[in-house]
PDB file of C-alpha atoms and ligand atoms in Angstrom:
ATOM      1  CA  MET A  25     -11.829 -13.464 -67.896  1.00 91.00           C
ATOM      2  CA  LEU A  26      -8.257 -12.168 -68.030  1.00 98.00           C
ATOM      3  CA  THR A  27      -7.471  -8.845 -66.423  1.00 98.00           C
ATOM      4  CA  ILE A  28      -4.370  -6.854 -67.367  1.00 98.00           C
ATOM      5  CA  TRP A  29      -3.351  -4.206 -64.842  1.00 98.00           C
ATOM      6  CA  GLY A  30      -1.149  -1.303 -65.862  1.00 98.00           C
ATOM      7  CA  ARG A  31      -1.109   2.104 -67.515  1.00 98.00           C
ATOM      8  CA  LYS A  32      -0.864   1.985 -71.307  1.00 98.00           C
ATOM      9  CA  ASN A  33       2.185   4.250 -71.515  1.00 97.00           C
ATOM     10  CA  SER A  34       4.419   1.859 -69.549  1.00 98.00           C
ATOM     11  CA  SER A  35       7.016   0.112 -71.710  1.00 98.00           C
ATOM     12  CA  ASN A  36       6.490  -2.974 -69.519  1.00 98.00           C
ATOM     13  CA  VAL A  37       2.711  -2.986 -69.907  1.00 98.00           C
ATOM     14  CA  MET A  38       2.848  -2.443 -73.690  1.00 98.00           C
ATOM     15  CA  PRO A  39       4.308  -5.909 -74.463  1.00 98.00           C
ATOM     16  CA  VAL A  40       1.533  -7.593 -72.472  1.00 99.00           C
ATOM     17  CA  LEU A  41      -1.289  -5.675 -74.187  1.00 98.00           C
ATOM     18  CA  TRP A  42       0.381  -6.115 -77.586  1.00 98.00           C
ATOM     19  CA  ALA A  43       0.818  -9.883 -77.082  1.00 99.00           C
ATOM     20  CA  ALA A  44      -2.781 -10.261 -75.863  1.00 98.00           C
ATOM     21  CA  ASP A  45      -4.093  -8.453 -78.955  1.00 98.00           C
ATOM     22  CA  GLU A  46      -1.846 -10.418 -81.348  1.00 98.00           C
ATOM     23  CA  LEU A  47      -3.396 -13.547 -79.829  1.00 98.00           C
ATOM     24  CA  GLY A  48      -6.936 -12.183 -80.128  1.00 98.00           C
ATOM     25  CA  LEU A  49      -7.557 -12.610 -76.397  1.00 98.00           C
ATOM     26  CA  THR A  50     -10.481 -11.013 -74.610  1.00 98.00           C
ATOM     27  CA  TYR A  51      -9.410  -9.160 -71.478  1.00 98.00           C
ATOM     28  CA  ASP A  52     -10.358  -6.425 -69.090  1.00 98.00           C
ATOM     29  CA  HIS A  53      -7.790  -3.638 -68.812  1.00 98.00           C
ATOM     30  CA  LYS A  54      -7.263  -1.608 -65.626  1.00 98.00           C
ATOM     31  CA  MET A  55      -5.339   1.629 -65.933  1.00 98.00           C
ATOM     32  CA  VAL A  56      -3.245   1.759 -62.734  1.00 98.00           C
ATOM     33  CA  GLY A  57       0.188   3.119 -61.887  1.00 98.00           C
ATOM     34  CA  GLY A  58       1.731   6.525 -62.562  1.00 97.00           C
ATOM     35  CA  SER A  59      -0.767   9.356 -62.067  1.00 96.00           C
ATOM     36  CA  PHE A  60      -3.623   6.814 -62.018  1.00 97.00           C
ATOM     37  CA  GLY A  61      -2.323   5.403 -58.700  1.00 98.00           C
ATOM     38  CA  GLY A  62      -3.798   2.224 -57.274  1.00 98.00           C
ATOM     39  CA  LEU A  63      -0.515   0.384 -56.625  1.00 98.00           C
ATOM     40  CA  ASP A  64      -0.479   1.015 -52.870  1.00 98.00           C
ATOM     41  CA  THR A  65      -3.756  -0.710 -52.041  1.00 98.00           C
ATOM     42  CA  ALA A  66      -3.696  -3.943 -50.041  1.00 98.00           C
ATOM     43  CA  ALA A  67      -5.449  -5.708 -52.928  1.00 97.00           C
ATOM     44  CA  PHE A  68      -2.796  -4.645 -55.453  1.00 98.00           C
ATOM     45  CA  LYS A  69       0.102  -5.426 -53.081  1.00 98.00           C
ATOM     46  CA  ALA A  70      -1.350  -8.910 -52.630  1.00 98.00           C
ATOM     47  CA  MET A  71      -1.058  -9.378 -56.410  1.00 98.00           C
ATOM     48  CA  ASN A  72       2.355  -7.758 -56.756  1.00 98.00           C
ATOM     49  CA  PRO A  73       4.353  -6.949 -53.615  1.00 98.00           C
ATOM     50  CA  ASN A  74       6.716  -4.907 -55.795  1.00 98.00           C
ATOM     51  CA  GLN A  75       3.830  -2.458 -56.454  1.00 98.00           C
ATOM     52  CA  ARG A  76       4.679  -2.393 -60.155  1.00 98.00           C
ATOM     53  CA  VAL A  77       2.795  -2.889 -63.388  1.00 98.00           C
ATOM     54  CA  PRO A  78       1.991  -5.002 -65.332  1.00 98.00           C
ATOM     55  CA  VAL A  79       0.077  -7.715 -63.516  1.00 99.00           C
ATOM     56  CA  LEU A  80      -1.957 -10.447 -65.193  1.00 98.00           C
ATOM     57  CA  GLN A  81      -4.912 -11.910 -63.314  1.00 98.00           C
ATOM     58  CA  ASP A  82      -6.902 -14.910 -64.444  1.00 97.00           C
ATOM     59  CA  GLY A  83      -9.247 -15.970 -61.634  1.00 95.00           C
ATOM     60  CA  ASP A  84      -6.988 -17.069 -58.768  1.00 96.00           C
ATOM     61  CA  PHE A  85      -3.933 -17.113 -61.014  1.00 98.00           C
ATOM     62  CA  VAL A  86      -1.829 -13.952 -60.716  1.00 98.00           C
ATOM     63  CA  LEU A  87       1.452 -13.186 -62.473  1.00 98.00           C
ATOM     64  CA  PHE A  88       3.840 -10.232 -62.393  1.00 98.00           C
ATOM     65  CA  GLU A  89       7.036  -9.484 -64.419  1.00 98.00           C
ATOM     66  CA  SER A  90       6.207  -8.415 -67.952  1.00 98.00           C
ATOM     67  CA  ASN A  91       8.375 -10.951 -69.773  1.00 98.00           C
ATOM     68  CA  ALA A  92       7.008 -13.810 -67.646  1.00 98.00           C
ATOM     69  CA  ILE A  93       3.493 -12.690 -68.609  1.00 98.00           C
ATOM     70  CA  VAL A  94       4.371 -12.516 -72.323  1.00 98.00           C
ATOM     71  CA  ARG A  95       5.881 -16.021 -72.089  1.00 98.00           C
ATOM     72  CA  HIS A  96       2.788 -17.335 -70.324  1.00 98.00           C
ATOM     73  CA  LEU A  97       0.419 -15.842 -72.912  1.00 98.00           C
ATOM     74  CA  ALA A  98       2.509 -17.277 -75.764  1.00 98.00           C
ATOM     75  CA  ARG A  99       2.692 -20.739 -74.156  1.00 98.00           C
ATOM     76  CA  SER A 100      -0.985 -20.873 -73.318  1.00 98.00           C
ATOM     77  CA  ALA A 101      -2.490 -19.364 -76.493  1.00 98.00           C
ATOM     78  CA  GLY A 102       0.335 -18.859 -79.004  1.00 97.00           C
ATOM     79  CA  GLN A 103       0.994 -22.297 -80.513  1.00 97.00           C
ATOM     80  CA  GLY A 104       1.822 -21.676 -84.197  1.00 97.00           C
ATOM     81  CA  SER A 105       1.970 -17.910 -83.675  1.00 98.00           C
ATOM     82  CA  LEU A 106       3.763 -16.146 -80.791  1.00 98.00           C
ATOM     83  CA  LEU A 107       5.282 -19.354 -79.402  1.00 98.00           C
ATOM     84  CA  PRO A 108       8.290 -20.321 -81.542  1.00 98.00           C
ATOM     85  CA  ASP A 109       8.216 -23.856 -82.989  1.00 98.00           C
ATOM     86  CA  GLY A 110      10.541 -26.266 -81.183  1.00 97.00           C
ATOM     87  CA  LEU A 111      12.658 -26.176 -78.043  1.00 98.00           C
ATOM     88  CA  GLN A 112      15.696 -24.547 -79.655  1.00 98.00           C
ATOM     89  CA  ALA A 113      13.733 -21.636 -81.136  1.00 98.00           C
ATOM     90  CA  GLN A 114      11.959 -21.254 -77.768  1.00 98.00           C
ATOM     91  CA  ALA A 115      15.360 -21.157 -76.045  1.00 98.00           C
ATOM     92  CA  HIS A 116      16.495 -18.452 -78.457  1.00 98.00           C
ATOM     93  CA  ALA A 117      13.360 -16.457 -77.646  1.00 98.00           C
ATOM     94  CA  ASP A 118      14.185 -16.817 -73.929  1.00 98.00           C
ATOM     95  CA  GLN A 119      17.718 -15.668 -74.632  1.00 98.00           C
ATOM     96  CA  TRP A 120      16.472 -12.461 -76.300  1.00 98.00           C
ATOM     97  CA  LEU A 121      13.893 -11.802 -73.578  1.00 98.00           C
ATOM     98  CA  ASP A 122      16.641 -12.031 -70.934  1.00 98.00           C
ATOM     99  CA  TRP A 123      18.902  -9.868 -73.104  1.00 98.00           C
ATOM    100  CA  HIS A 124      16.100  -7.306 -73.381  1.00 98.00           C
ATOM    101  CA  LYS A 125      15.908  -7.003 -69.585  1.00 98.00           C
ATOM    102  CA  THR A 126      19.603  -7.219 -68.766  1.00 98.00           C
ATOM    103  CA  THR A 127      21.290  -5.401 -71.650  1.00 98.00           C
ATOM    104  CA  LEU A 128      18.909  -3.047 -73.464  1.00 98.00           C
ATOM    105  CA  THR A 129      16.430  -1.990 -70.774  1.00 98.00           C
ATOM    106  CA  LEU A 130      18.973  -0.561 -68.322  1.00 97.00           C
ATOM    107  CA  PRO A 131      20.600   2.050 -70.594  1.00 98.00           C
ATOM    108  CA  MET A 132      17.227   2.795 -72.213  1.00 98.00           C
ATOM    109  CA  ILE A 133      15.765   3.609 -68.780  1.00 97.00           C
ATOM    110  CA  ASP A 134      18.617   6.069 -68.140  1.00 97.00           C
ATOM    111  CA  LEU A 135      18.204   7.593 -71.605  1.00 97.00           C
ATOM    112  CA  PHE A 136      14.419   7.908 -71.291  1.00 97.00           C
ATOM    113  CA  TRP A 137      14.370   9.210 -67.716  1.00 96.00           C
ATOM    114  CA  GLY A 138      17.349  11.495 -68.428  1.00 96.00           C
ATOM    115  CA  THR A 139      15.537  13.193 -71.320  1.00 95.00           C
ATOM    116  CA  VAL A 140      11.732  12.899 -71.351  1.00 95.00           C
ATOM    117  CA  ARG A 141      10.966  12.123 -67.696  1.00 94.00           C
ATOM    118  CA  CYS A 142      13.146  14.771 -66.133  1.00 92.00           C
ATOM    119  CA  GLU A 143      12.709  18.513 -65.665  1.00 91.00           C
ATOM    120  CA  PRO A 144      14.590  20.180 -68.576  1.00 89.00           C
ATOM    121  CA  GLU A 145      16.853  22.150 -66.173  1.00 92.00           C
ATOM    122  CA  GLN A 146      17.847  18.912 -64.429  1.00 93.00           C
ATOM    123  CA  ARG A 147      19.019  17.114 -67.557  1.00 94.00           C
ATOM    124  CA  ASN A 148      22.533  15.777 -67.142  1.00 96.00           C
ATOM    125  CA  PRO A 149      24.363  15.752 -70.504  1.00 96.00           C
ATOM    126  CA  ASP A 150      27.060  13.324 -69.264  1.00 97.00           C
ATOM    127  CA  LEU A 151      24.501  10.804 -68.052  1.00 96.00           C
ATOM    128  CA  ILE A 152      22.529  11.153 -71.306  1.00 97.00           C
ATOM    129  CA  ALA A 153      25.683  10.658 -73.411  1.00 97.00           C
ATOM    130  CA  LYS A 154      26.706   7.546 -71.431  1.00 98.00           C
ATOM    131  CA  ALA A 155      23.204   6.076 -71.631  1.00 98.00           C
ATOM    132  CA  LYS A 156      23.012   6.773 -75.366  1.00 98.00           C
ATOM    133  CA  ALA A 157      26.388   5.140 -76.019  1.00 98.00           C
ATOM    134  CA  ALA A 158      25.355   2.021 -74.060  1.00 98.00           C
ATOM    135  CA  THR A 159      21.961   1.912 -75.814  1.00 98.00           C
ATOM    136  CA  ASP A 160      23.574   2.223 -79.251  1.00 98.00           C
ATOM    137  CA  LYS A 161      26.102  -0.499 -78.364  1.00 98.00           C
ATOM    138  CA  ALA A 162      23.231  -2.858 -77.481  1.00 98.00           C
ATOM    139  CA  LEU A 163      21.207  -1.867 -80.545  1.00 98.00           C
ATOM    140  CA  ALA A 164      24.214  -2.604 -82.777  1.00 98.00           C
ATOM    141  CA  ILE A 165      24.014  -6.213 -81.523  1.00 98.00           C
ATOM    142  CA  LEU A 166      20.313  -6.325 -82.353  1.00 98.00           C
ATOM    143  CA  ASP A 167      20.964  -4.800 -85.774  1.00 98.00           C
ATOM    144  CA  ASP A 168      23.615  -7.465 -86.537  1.00 98.00           C
ATOM    145  CA  HIS A 169      21.270 -10.228 -85.402  1.00 98.00           C
ATOM    146  CA  LEU A 170      18.485  -8.965 -87.683  1.00 98.00           C
ATOM    147  CA  ALA A 171      20.670  -9.058 -90.833  1.00 98.00           C
ATOM    148  CA  GLY A 172      18.889 -11.356 -93.306  1.00 98.00           C
ATOM    149  CA  ARG A 173      15.956 -11.979 -90.939  1.00 98.00           C
ATOM    150  CA  ASP A 174      12.441 -10.597 -90.913  1.00 98.00           C
ATOM    151  CA  PHE A 175      11.871 -11.303 -87.198  1.00 98.00           C
ATOM    152  CA  MET A 176      13.964 -12.238 -84.162  1.00 98.00           C
ATOM    153  CA  VAL A 177      13.814 -16.054 -84.109  1.00 98.00           C
ATOM    154  CA  MET A 178      11.404 -17.344 -86.774  1.00 97.00           C
ATOM    155  CA  ASP A 179      10.097 -16.080 -90.105  1.00 97.00           C
ATOM    156  CA  ARG A 180       7.068 -14.707 -88.254  1.00 98.00           C
ATOM    157  CA  LEU A 181       6.441 -12.493 -85.238  1.00 98.00           C
ATOM    158  CA  THR A 182       7.008 -14.376 -81.966  1.00 98.00           C
ATOM    159  CA  LEU A 183       7.296 -13.422 -78.314  1.00 98.00           C
ATOM    160  CA  ALA A 184      10.999 -12.672 -78.929  1.00 98.00           C
ATOM    161  CA  ASP A 185      10.030  -9.580 -80.957  1.00 98.00           C
ATOM    162  CA  ILE A 186       7.567  -8.160 -78.469  1.00 98.00           C
ATOM    163  CA  PRO A 187       9.392  -6.597 -75.490  1.00 98.00           C
ATOM    164  CA  LEU A 188      12.247  -5.478 -77.773  1.00 98.00           C
ATOM    165  CA  GLY A 189       9.785  -3.957 -80.251  1.00 98.00           C
ATOM    166  CA  ALA A 190       8.213  -1.869 -77.492  1.00 98.00           C
ATOM    167  CA  LEU A 191      11.594  -0.412 -76.433  1.00 98.00           C
ATOM    168  CA  VAL A 192      12.694   0.242 -79.997  1.00 98.00           C
ATOM    169  CA  TYR A 193       9.625   2.460 -80.530  1.00 98.00           C
ATOM    170  CA  ARG A 194      10.795   4.487 -77.530  1.00 97.00           C
ATOM    171  CA  TYR A 195      14.297   4.779 -78.963  1.00 98.00           C
ATOM    172  CA  TYR A 196      13.099   6.061 -82.341  1.00 98.00           C
ATOM    173  CA  GLN A 197      10.725   8.590 -80.766  1.00 97.00           C
ATOM    174  CA  LEU A 198      13.411  10.183 -78.572  1.00 97.00           C
ATOM    175  CA  GLN A 199      14.747  13.528 -79.794  1.00 95.00           C
ATOM    176  CA  ILE A 200      18.311  12.262 -80.139  1.00 95.00           C
ATOM    177  CA  GLU A 201      20.623  11.515 -83.034  1.00 96.00           C
ATOM    178  CA  HIS A 202      19.789   8.011 -84.233  1.00 97.00           C
ATOM    179  CA  GLN A 203      22.444   5.718 -85.623  1.00 95.00           C
ATOM    180  CA  ASP A 204      21.883   4.294 -89.085  1.00 96.00           C
ATOM    181  CA  PHE A 205      20.829   0.757 -88.083  1.00 98.00           C
ATOM    182  CA  GLN A 206      19.453  -0.552 -91.383  1.00 98.00           C
ATOM    183  CA  ASN A 207      18.298  -4.037 -90.283  1.00 98.00           C
ATOM    184  CA  LEU A 208      16.778  -2.629 -87.117  1.00 98.00           C
ATOM    185  CA  THR A 209      14.819   0.056 -88.983  1.00 98.00           C
ATOM    186  CA  ALA A 210      13.526  -2.525 -91.505  1.00 98.00           C
ATOM    187  CA  TRP A 211      12.305  -4.727 -88.613  1.00 98.00           C
ATOM    188  CA  TYR A 212      10.818  -1.690 -86.857  1.00 98.00           C
ATOM    189  CA  ALA A 213       8.946  -0.831 -90.088  1.00 98.00           C
ATOM    190  CA  ARG A 214       7.530  -4.390 -90.176  1.00 98.00           C
ATOM    191  CA  LEU A 215       6.310  -4.007 -86.592  1.00 98.00           C
ATOM    192  CA  GLN A 216       4.698  -0.655 -87.379  1.00 98.00           C
ATOM    193  CA  ASP A 217       2.531  -2.345 -90.034  1.00 98.00           C
ATOM    194  CA  ARG A 218       0.803  -4.409 -87.334  1.00 98.00           C
ATOM    195  CA  PRO A 219      -2.476  -3.053 -85.921  1.00 98.00           C
ATOM    196  CA  ALA A 220      -1.738  -4.476 -82.445  1.00 98.00           C
ATOM    197  CA  TYR A 221       1.611  -2.632 -82.403  1.00 98.00           C
ATOM    198  CA  GLN A 222       0.004   0.605 -83.587  1.00 98.00           C
ATOM    199  CA  LYS A 223      -2.665   0.323 -80.872  1.00 98.00           C
ATOM    200  CA  ASN A 224      -0.512  -0.700 -77.911  1.00 98.00           C
ATOM    201  CA  VAL A 225       3.006   0.569 -78.557  1.00 98.00           C
ATOM    202  CA  MET A 226       2.827   3.618 -80.823  1.00 98.00           C
ATOM    203  CA  ILE A 227       1.538   5.859 -78.050  1.00 97.00           C
ATOM    204  CA  PRO A 228       2.937   9.418 -78.086  1.00 96.00           C
ATOM    205  CA  PHE A 229       4.847  10.352 -74.944  1.00 96.00           C
ATOM    206  CA  GLY A 230       6.149  13.832 -75.762  1.00 95.00           C
ATOM    207  CA  THR A 231       9.604  15.280 -75.282  1.00 93.00           C
ATOM    208  CA  THR A 232       9.395  16.786 -71.801  1.00 94.00           C
ATOM    209  CA  LEU A 233       8.085  15.783 -68.385  1.00 95.00           C
ATOM    210  CA  ALA A 234       5.197  18.267 -68.747  1.00 95.00           C
ATOM    211  CA  GLU A 235       4.177  16.708 -72.083  1.00 96.00           C
ATOM    212  CA  TRP A 236       4.549  13.195 -70.647  1.00 97.00           C
ATOM    213  CA  ASN A 237       2.194  14.072 -67.755  1.00 96.00           C
ATOM    214  CA  GLU A 238      -0.334  15.735 -70.062  1.00 96.00           C
ATOM    215  CA  LEU A 239      -0.333  12.813 -72.519  1.00 97.00           C
ATOM    216  CA  GLU A 240      -0.670  10.328 -69.664  1.00 97.00           C
ATOM    217  CA  ARG A 241      -3.761  12.118 -68.345  1.00 94.00           C
ATOM    218  CA  ALA A 242      -5.261  12.019 -71.862  1.00 95.00           C
ATOM    219  CA  LEU A 243      -4.946   8.212 -72.038  1.00 95.00           C
ATOM    220  CA  VAL A 244      -8.321   7.417 -70.451  1.00 87.00           C
TER     221      VAL A 244
HETATM  222  N1  LIG B   4      10.632  -5.950 -64.100  1.00 59.61           N
HETATM  223  C1  LIG B   4       9.275  -5.426 -64.037  1.00 59.61           C
HETATM  224  C2  LIG B   4       9.363  -3.917 -63.997  1.00 59.61           C
HETATM  225  C3  LIG B   4       8.004  -3.302 -63.744  1.00 59.61           C
HETATM  226  C4  LIG B   4       8.085  -1.782 -63.629  1.00 59.61           C
HETATM  227  O1  LIG B   4       9.126  -1.231 -63.244  1.00 59.61           O
HETATM  228  N2  LIG B   4       6.981  -1.130 -63.962  1.00 59.61           N
HETATM  229  C5  LIG B   4       6.919   0.316 -63.839  1.00 59.61           C
HETATM  230  C6  LIG B   4       6.285   0.904 -65.118  1.00 59.61           C
HETATM  231  S1  LIG B   4       7.291   0.676 -66.539  1.00 59.61           S
HETATM  232  C7  LIG B   4       6.024   0.708 -62.686  1.00 59.61           C
HETATM  233  O2  LIG B   4       5.177  -0.057 -62.263  1.00 59.61           O
HETATM  234  N3  LIG B   4       6.212   1.931 -62.185  1.00 59.61           N
HETATM  235  C8  LIG B   4       5.384   2.465 -61.160  1.00 59.61           C
HETATM  236  C9  LIG B   4       4.180   3.171 -61.702  1.00 59.61           C
HETATM  237  O3  LIG B   4       3.856   3.055 -62.902  1.00 59.61           O
HETATM  238  O4  LIG B   4       3.515   3.854 -60.911  1.00 59.61           O
HETATM  239  C10 LIG B   4       8.489  -5.912 -65.265  1.00 59.61           C
HETATM  240  O5  LIG B   4       9.097  -6.106 -66.327  1.00 59.61           O
HETATM  241  O6  LIG B   4       7.263  -6.117 -65.157  1.00 59.61           O
END
C-alpha cells in the first residue's frame, strides 16, 4: 500500500495527491507538516532528512522531492496517461518540471509568503512588487508556450501539467492584479474541469495568515 505524507494545503503535496488520483491509485494519506507537526520525529527524519513534505512510502521504498515523486508515479503507473509518449516528449516534460522548480516556484514563494502567509502589518510592498513582476515574467513564458496547445507537452494531461497547475491555482487565488494571460487561463479552465484537480488543488487558503491557519485546521 502506498502512503503519501504531507498536509493537503502544501503546493508540493498537491501535485502528488493529484497525480495519484488521476492514476486511480489506492493510497493512505497522512496529514503531517505545518500545524499538524510530525516532521521532527526520528521516523520521519529517517524518511526525509530535510523534514519536508511530501514523502512517498511504498513498503521499504521511500522517496522525497515532489517532482521526483510525480515522475515516479507517472513512470510506474502512467503509461498512456500521465507519462508522455516517447523519449522526446518525456524530455520536454522533464524540462518543464525543472522550469517549475527553478523559475516559477521561487518568485511564487515570495509572492505567496509576502501576502497570505505574513502578518498584514509586516507586508513589504517592494518585495511583493518584485515577486509579482518575476512571477508574471515567468507566466508570460508559460502563456506563450500554451498558445495553440491544450496541455503542456501532449494533447492530453501529463505529468508536465501537474506541478505547474498546482502553482497556477495559487496565482489566480491571490488578491493581486492578474495579467491577461489568455492561453494560460484557457489551460487553467481545462484543469479546473478535472475532479482530481478540484479535490486536491482547489483548496481555499484565504487572504491572510489568520485565515490560512484557520483553513488549515479545518482540513482534517
Ligand atoms: N523541494 C521540496 C520542497 C518541500 C517543501 O518545502 N515542503 C514544505 C511544504 S510546501 C514543507 O515541508 N514545509 C514544512 C511544513 O509543512 O511544516 C519538494 O518539492 O518536495
